[in-house]
CSV table of C-alpha atoms in Angstrom, one decimal:
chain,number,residue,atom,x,y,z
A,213,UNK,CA,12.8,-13.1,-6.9
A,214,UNK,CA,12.3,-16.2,-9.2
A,215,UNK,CA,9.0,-17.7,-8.2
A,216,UNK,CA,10.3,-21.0,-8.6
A,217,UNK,CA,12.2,-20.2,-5.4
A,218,UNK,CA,9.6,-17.8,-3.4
A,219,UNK,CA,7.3,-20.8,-3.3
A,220,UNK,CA,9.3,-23.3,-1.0
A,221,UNK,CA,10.4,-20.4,0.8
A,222,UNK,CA,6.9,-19.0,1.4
A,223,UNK,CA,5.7,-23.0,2.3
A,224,UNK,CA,8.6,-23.1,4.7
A,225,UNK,CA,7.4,-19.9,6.8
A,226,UNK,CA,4.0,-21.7,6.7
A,227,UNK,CA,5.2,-25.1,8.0
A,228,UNK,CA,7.7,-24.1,10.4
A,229,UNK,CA,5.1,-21.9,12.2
A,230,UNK,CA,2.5,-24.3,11.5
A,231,UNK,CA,5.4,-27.2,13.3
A,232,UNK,CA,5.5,-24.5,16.3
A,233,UNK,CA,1.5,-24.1,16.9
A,234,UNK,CA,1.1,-27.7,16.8
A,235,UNK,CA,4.1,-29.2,18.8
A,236,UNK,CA,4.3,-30.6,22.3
A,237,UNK,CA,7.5,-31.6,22.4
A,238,UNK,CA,10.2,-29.1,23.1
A,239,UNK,CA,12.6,-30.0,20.3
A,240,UNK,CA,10.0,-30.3,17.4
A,241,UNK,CA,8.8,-26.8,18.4
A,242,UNK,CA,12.6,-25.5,18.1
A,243,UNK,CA,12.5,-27.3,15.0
A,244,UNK,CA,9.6,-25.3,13.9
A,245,UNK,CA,11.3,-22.1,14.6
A,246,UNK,CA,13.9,-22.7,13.1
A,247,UNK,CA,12.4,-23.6,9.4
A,248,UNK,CA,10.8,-20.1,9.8
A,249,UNK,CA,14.1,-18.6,10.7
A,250,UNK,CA,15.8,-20.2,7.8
A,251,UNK,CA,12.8,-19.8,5.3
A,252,UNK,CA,12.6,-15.8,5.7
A,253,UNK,CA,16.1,-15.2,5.5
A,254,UNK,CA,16.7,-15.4,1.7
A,255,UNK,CA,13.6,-13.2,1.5
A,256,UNK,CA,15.3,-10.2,3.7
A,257,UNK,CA,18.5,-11.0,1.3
A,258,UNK,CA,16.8,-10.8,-1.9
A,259,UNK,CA,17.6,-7.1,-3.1
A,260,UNK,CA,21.3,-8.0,-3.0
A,261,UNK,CA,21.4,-4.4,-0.9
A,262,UNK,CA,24.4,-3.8,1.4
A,263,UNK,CA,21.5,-3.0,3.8
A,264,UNK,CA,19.4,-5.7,3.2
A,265,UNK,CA,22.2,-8.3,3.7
A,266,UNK,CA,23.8,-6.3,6.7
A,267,UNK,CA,19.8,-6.7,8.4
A,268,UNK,CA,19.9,-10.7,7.2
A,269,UNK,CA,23.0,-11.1,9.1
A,270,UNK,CA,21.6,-9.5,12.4
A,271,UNK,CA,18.3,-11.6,12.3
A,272,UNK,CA,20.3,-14.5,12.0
A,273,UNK,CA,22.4,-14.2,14.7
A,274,UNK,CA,20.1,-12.8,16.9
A,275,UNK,CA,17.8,-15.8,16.0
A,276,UNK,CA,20.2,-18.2,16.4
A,277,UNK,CA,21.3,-16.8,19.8
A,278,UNK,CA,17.4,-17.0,20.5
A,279,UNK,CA,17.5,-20.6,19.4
A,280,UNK,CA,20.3,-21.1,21.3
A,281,UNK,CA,19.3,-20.6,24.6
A,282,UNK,CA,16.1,-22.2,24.3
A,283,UNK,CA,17.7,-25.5,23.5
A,284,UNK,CA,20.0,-24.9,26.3
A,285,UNK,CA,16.9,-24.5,28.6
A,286,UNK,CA,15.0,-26.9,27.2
A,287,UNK,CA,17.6,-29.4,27.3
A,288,UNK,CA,18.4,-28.3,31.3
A,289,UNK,CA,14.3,-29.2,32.0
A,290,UNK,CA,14.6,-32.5,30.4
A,291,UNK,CA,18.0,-33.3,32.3
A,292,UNK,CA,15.9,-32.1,35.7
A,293,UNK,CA,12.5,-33.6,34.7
A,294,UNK,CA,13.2,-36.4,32.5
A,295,UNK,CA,10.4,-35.1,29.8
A,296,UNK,CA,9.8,-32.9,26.8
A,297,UNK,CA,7.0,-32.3,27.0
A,298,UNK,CA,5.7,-28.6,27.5
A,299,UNK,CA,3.8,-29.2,30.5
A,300,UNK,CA,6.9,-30.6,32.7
A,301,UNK,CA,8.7,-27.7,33.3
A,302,UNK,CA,9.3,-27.8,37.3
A,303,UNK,CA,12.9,-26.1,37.1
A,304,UNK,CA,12.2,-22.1,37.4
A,305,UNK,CA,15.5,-21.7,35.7
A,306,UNK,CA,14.4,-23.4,33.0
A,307,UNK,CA,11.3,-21.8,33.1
A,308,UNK,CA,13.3,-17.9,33.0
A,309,UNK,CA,15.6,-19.0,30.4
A,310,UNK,CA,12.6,-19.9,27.8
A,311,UNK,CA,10.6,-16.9,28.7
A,312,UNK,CA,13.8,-14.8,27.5
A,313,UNK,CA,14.8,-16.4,24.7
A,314,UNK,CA,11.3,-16.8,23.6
A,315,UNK,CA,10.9,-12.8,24.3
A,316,UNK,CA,14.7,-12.6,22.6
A,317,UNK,CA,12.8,-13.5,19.1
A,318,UNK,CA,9.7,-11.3,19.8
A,319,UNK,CA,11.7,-8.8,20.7
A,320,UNK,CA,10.4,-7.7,23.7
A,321,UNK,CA,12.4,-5.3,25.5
A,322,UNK,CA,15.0,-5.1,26.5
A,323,UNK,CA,15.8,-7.7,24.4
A,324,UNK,CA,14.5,-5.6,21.4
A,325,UNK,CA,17.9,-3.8,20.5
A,326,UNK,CA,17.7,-5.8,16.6
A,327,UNK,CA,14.4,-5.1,15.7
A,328,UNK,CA,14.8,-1.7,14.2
A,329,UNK,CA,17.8,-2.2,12.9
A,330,UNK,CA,16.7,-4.9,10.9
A,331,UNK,CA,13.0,-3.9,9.7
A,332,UNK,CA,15.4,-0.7,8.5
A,333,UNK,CA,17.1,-2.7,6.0
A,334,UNK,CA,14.2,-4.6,4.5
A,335,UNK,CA,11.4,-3.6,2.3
A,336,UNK,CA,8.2,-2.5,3.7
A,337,UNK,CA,6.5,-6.0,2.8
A,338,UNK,CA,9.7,-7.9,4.8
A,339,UNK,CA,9.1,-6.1,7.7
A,340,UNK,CA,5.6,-6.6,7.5
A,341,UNK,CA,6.0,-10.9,7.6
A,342,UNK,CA,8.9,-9.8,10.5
A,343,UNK,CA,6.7,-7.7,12.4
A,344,UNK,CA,3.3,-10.0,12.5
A,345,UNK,CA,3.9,-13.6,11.3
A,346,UNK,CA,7.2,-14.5,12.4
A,347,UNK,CA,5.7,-13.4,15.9
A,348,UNK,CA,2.8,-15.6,16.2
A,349,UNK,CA,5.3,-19.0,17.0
A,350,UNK,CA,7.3,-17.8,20.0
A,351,UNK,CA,4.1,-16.2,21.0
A,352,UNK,CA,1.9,-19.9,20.5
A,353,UNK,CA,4.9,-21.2,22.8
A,354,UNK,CA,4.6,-18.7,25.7
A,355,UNK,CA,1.5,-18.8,25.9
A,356,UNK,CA,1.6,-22.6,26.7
A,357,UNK,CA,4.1,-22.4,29.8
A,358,UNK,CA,3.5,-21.6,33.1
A,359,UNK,CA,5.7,-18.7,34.2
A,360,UNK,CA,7.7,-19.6,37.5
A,361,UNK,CA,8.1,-16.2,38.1
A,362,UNK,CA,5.1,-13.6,37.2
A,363,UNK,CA,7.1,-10.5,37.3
A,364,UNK,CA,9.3,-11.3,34.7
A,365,UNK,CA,6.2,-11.0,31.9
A,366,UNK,CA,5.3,-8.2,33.9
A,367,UNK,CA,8.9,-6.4,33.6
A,368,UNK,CA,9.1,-7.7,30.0
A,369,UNK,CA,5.4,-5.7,29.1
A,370,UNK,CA,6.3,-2.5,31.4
A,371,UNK,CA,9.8,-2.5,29.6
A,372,UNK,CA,8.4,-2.6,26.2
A,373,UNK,CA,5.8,-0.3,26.0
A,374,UNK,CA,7.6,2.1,27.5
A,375,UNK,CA,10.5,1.6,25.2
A,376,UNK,CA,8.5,1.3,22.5
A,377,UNK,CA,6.5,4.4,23.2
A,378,UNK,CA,10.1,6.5,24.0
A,379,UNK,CA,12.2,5.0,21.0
A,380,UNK,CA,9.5,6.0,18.1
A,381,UNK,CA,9.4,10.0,19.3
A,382,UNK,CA,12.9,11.1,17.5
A,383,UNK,CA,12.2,9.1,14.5
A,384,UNK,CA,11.9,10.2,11.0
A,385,UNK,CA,12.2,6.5,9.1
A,386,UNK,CA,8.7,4.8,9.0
A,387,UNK,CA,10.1,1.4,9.3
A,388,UNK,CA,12.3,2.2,12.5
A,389,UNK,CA,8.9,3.5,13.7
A,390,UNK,CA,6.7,0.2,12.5
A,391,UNK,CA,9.4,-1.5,14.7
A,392,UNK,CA,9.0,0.8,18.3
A,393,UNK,CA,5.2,0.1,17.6
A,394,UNK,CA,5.8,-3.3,17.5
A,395,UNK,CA,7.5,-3.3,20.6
A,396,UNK,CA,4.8,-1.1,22.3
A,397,UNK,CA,2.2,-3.4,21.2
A,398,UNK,CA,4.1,-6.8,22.2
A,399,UNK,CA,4.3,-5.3,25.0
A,400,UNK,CA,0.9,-4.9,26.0
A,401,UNK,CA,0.1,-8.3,24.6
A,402,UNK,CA,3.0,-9.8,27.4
A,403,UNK,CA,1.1,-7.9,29.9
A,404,UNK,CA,-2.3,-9.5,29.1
A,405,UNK,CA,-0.6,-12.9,29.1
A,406,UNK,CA,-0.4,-13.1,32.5
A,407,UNK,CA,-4.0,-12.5,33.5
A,408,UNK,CA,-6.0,-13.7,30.1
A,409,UNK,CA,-4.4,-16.0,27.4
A,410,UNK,CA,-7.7,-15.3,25.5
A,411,UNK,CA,-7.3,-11.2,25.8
A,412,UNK,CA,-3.0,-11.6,24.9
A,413,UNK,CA,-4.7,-13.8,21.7
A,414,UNK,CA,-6.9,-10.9,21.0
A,415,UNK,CA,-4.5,-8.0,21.4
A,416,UNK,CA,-2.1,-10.0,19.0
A,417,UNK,CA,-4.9,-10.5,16.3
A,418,UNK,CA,-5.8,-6.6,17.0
A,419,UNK,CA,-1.8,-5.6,16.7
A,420,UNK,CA,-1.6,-7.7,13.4
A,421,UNK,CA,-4.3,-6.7,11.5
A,422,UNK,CA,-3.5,-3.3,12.4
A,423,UNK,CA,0.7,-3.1,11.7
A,424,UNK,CA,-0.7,-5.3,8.0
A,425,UNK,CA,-2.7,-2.5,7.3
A,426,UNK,CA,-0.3,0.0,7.9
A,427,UNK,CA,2.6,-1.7,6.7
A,428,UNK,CA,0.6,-2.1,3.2
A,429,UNK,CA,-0.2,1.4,2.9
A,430,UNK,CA,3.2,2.8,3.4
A,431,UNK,CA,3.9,0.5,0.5
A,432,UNK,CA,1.5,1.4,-1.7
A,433,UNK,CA,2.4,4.8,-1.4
A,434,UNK,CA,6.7,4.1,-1.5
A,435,UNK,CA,7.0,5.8,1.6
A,436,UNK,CA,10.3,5.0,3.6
A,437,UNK,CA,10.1,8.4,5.9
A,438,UNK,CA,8.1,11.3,7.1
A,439,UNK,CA,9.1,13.7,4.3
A,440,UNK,CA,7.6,11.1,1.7
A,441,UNK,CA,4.4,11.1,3.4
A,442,UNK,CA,3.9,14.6,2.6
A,443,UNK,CA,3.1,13.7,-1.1
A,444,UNK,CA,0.7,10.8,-0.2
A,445,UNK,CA,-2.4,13.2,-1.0
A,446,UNK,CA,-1.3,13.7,-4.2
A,447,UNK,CA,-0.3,9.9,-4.9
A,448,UNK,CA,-3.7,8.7,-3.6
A,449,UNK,CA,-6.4,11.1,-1.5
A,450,UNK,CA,-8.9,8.9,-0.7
A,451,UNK,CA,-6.2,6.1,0.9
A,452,UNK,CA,-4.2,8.9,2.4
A,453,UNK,CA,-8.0,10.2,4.1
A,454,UNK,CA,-8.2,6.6,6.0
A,455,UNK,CA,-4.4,6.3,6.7
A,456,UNK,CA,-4.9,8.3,10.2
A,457,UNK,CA,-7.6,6.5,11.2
A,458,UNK,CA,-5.4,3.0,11.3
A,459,UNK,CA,-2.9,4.9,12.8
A,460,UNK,CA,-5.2,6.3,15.6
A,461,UNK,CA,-6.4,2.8,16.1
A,462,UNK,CA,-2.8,1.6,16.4
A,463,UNK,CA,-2.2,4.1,19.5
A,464,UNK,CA,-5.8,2.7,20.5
A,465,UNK,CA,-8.1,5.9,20.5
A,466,UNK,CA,-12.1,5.3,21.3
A,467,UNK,CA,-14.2,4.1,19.0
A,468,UNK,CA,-11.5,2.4,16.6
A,469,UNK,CA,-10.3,-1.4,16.7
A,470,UNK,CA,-7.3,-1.2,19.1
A,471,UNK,CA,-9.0,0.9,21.8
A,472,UNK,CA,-11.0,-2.4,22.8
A,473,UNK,CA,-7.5,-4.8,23.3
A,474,UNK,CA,-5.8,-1.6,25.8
A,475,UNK,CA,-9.1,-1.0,27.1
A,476,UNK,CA,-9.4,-4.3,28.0
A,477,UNK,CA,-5.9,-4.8,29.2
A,478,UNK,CA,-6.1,-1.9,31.7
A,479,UNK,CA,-9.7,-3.1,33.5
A,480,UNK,CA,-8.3,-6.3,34.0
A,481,UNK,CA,-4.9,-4.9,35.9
A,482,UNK,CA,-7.0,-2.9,37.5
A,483,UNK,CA,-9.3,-5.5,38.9
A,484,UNK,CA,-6.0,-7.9,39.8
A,485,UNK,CA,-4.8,-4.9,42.2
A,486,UNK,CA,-1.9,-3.6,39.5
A,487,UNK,CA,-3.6,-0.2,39.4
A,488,UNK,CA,-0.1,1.0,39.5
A,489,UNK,CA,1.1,-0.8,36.3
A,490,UNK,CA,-2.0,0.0,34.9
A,491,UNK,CA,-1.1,3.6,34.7
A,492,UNK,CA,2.5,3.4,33.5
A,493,UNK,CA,1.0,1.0,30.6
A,494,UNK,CA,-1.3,4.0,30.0
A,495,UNK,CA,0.8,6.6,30.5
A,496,UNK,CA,3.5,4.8,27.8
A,497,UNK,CA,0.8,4.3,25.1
A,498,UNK,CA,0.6,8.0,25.3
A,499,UNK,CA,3.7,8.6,23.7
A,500,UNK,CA,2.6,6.1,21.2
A,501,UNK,CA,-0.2,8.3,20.5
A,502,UNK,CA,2.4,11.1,19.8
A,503,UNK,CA,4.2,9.2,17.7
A,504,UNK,CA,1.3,8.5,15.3
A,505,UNK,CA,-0.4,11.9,15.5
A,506,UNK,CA,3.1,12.8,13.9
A,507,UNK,CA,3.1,10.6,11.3
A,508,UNK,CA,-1.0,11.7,10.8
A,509,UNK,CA,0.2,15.2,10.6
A,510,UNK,CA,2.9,14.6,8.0
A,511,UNK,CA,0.6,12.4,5.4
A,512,UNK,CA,-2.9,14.6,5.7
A,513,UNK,CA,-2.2,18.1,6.9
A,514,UNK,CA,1.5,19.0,5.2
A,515,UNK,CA,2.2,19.7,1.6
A,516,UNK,CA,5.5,18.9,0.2
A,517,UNK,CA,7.3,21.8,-0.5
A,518,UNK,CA,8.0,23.4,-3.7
A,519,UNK,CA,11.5,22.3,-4.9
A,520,UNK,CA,11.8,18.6,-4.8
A,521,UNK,CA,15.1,17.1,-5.1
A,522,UNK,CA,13.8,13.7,-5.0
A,523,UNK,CA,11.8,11.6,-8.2
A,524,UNK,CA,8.1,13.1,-8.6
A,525,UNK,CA,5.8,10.1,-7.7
A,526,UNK,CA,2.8,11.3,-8.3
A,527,UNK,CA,3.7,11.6,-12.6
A,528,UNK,CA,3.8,7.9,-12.3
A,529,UNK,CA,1.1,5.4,-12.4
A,530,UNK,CA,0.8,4.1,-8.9
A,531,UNK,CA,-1.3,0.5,-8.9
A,532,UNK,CA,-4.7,0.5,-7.4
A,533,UNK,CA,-5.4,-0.4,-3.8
A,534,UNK,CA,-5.9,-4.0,-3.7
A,535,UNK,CA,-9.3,-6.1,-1.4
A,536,UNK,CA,-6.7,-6.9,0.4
A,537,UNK,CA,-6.0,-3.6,1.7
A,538,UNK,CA,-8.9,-2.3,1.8
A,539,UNK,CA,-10.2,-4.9,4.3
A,540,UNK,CA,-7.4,-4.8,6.8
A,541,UNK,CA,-8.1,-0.7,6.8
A,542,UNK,CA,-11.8,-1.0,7.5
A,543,UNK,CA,-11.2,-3.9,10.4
A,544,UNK,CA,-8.3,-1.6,11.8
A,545,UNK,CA,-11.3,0.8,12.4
A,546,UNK,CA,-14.4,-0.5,12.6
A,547,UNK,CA,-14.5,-4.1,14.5
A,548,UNK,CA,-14.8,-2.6,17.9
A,549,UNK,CA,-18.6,-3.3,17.8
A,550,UNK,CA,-18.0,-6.7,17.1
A,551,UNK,CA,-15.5,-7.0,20.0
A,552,UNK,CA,-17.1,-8.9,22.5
A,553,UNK,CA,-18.3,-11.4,19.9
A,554,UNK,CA,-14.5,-11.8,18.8
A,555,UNK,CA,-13.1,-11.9,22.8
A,556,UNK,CA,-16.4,-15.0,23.3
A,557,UNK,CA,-15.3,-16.7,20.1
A,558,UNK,CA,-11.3,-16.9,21.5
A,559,UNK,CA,-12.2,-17.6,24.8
A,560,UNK,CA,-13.7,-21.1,24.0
């Protein structure tokens, strides 16, 4: 893409978010959505791909539907209360129909249907700004409400990490996986929202430093699907060495970065008498854990085979891993000692 034309697009994902995080008013924040919405959408187009456009057109209706009801809800609490202002929400209808439309966006199940679809059709850097950016407004507005109704965050985070965890195990296309992580992840984050709005910040900051890294490396190595990852070794060994360990830390195995978050998650449950939704959160993330021992398998311990239909990468010049990179996979493993610090720091 021209950069003359990435710029303002790029400044209007910044600003619309940046409209969202610092709004108080209802209709400015659905304002601020809605610059990002329309900002990102001429990225996901810009391969002029059948695929590509086909995923535009389902994040755009889905968005606006998202959009939508949250004006219609919004509009419904000022009609009730007479403000729009965040903190006047008395009506619990109101209250359900944001929560929904805000987890309609996210994608938390079982609202989560386009999310896979879409990240499908998009390239690997696309999905990336759809799976971690593009999250952090709906998530700065439902953080600020008070639910009317606890168990529907509580049905939204049992839904999606279990969904999450069940729709990556019969998947062969990295994105459509990227996208059930996603889901497992937000899911855990809606969880924590009920009981710490500092540990559902954390576990968001954990999930996106985490899917960036990931995310970046499947780039830098073209890899669209598990029979691609077998020629990552060859491509680049030393990166290919550290891929596992972000991928552990995504399904949140002891002593990486995204045990603390689920760690954390689960002791607070427990200690708030949910013992039992404790264990079906822990018992989903398992399958999670299945889902990226597969992909761990496939990039470090396979070979690709001998005939190769397919163009040889690894007789091409691939570019160098960038600083970038680099950091995101040494915080994906190695901040856990510097956990509580980061949990104080958020909490103030």
């Amino acid at each position: 893409m021209n950069p003359i034309l990435m710029i303002p697009l790029v400044f209007g994902l910044g600003l619309g978010t940046t409209i969202a995080f610092t709004s108080s008013h209802w209709l400015i924040a659905w304002m601020g959505l809605e610059i990002s919405t329309i900002a990102i959408i001429p990225l996901m187009a810009k391969h002029h791909h059948p695929r590509a456009i086909e995923a535009a057109t389902k994040y755009f209706l889905t968005q606006a539907t998202g959009a939508a009801l949250l004006l219609f809800a919004t509009m419904v609490n000022a009609w009730l209360s007479g403000e729009w202002d965040f903190y006047h929400t008395p009506s619990p209808i109101a209250t359900i129909l944001v929560t929904l439309a805000l987890a309609l966006k996210m994608g938390l199940a079982p609202l989560h249907a386009w999310l896979p679809e879409v990240l499908q059709g998009v390239d690997l850097i696309t999905g990336m700004v759809i799976s971690t950016w593009q999250k952090l407004a709906p998530f700065a507005l439902l953080i600020q409400i008070e639910p009317s109704n606890p168990h529907l965050l509580t049905f939204l985070g049992l839904t999606s990490t279990l969904v999450g965890g069940w729709g990556g195990l019969n998947q062969t296309q990295l994105r459509k996986i990227l996208a059930y992580s996603s889901i497992a992840h937000l899911g855990w984050v809606a969880l924590a929202m009920q009981f710490s709005k500092s540990l559902a910040l954390l576990t968001l900051v954990t999930y996106i430093i985490m899917a960036a890294a990931a995310f970046l490396v499947f780039d830098h190595t073209h890899s669209t699907d598990l029979t691609t990852l077998a020629m990552s070794a060859t491509k680049n060994p030393v990166l290919t060495a550290f891929t596992p360990l972000i991928l552990f830390s995504l399904g949140g195995l002891p002593p990486l970065t995204g045990f603390f978050p689920k760690w954390m998650i689960l002791q607070t449950m427990v200690e708030n008498n949910c013992a039992l939704m404790a264990t079906i959160a822990a018992l989903s993330s398992l399958l999670s854990l299945y889902v990226y021992l597969r992909i761990a398998y496939a990039m470090a311990l396979t070979m690709s085979p001998g005939t190769i239909t397919c163009a040889i990468f690894w007789v091409l010049r691939l570019p160098r891993p960038s600083l970038h990179l680099a950091t995101l996979t040494m915080a994906s493993s190695g901040l856990l000692p510097i956990a509580p610090m980061l949990i104080t720091v958020l909490s103030i």
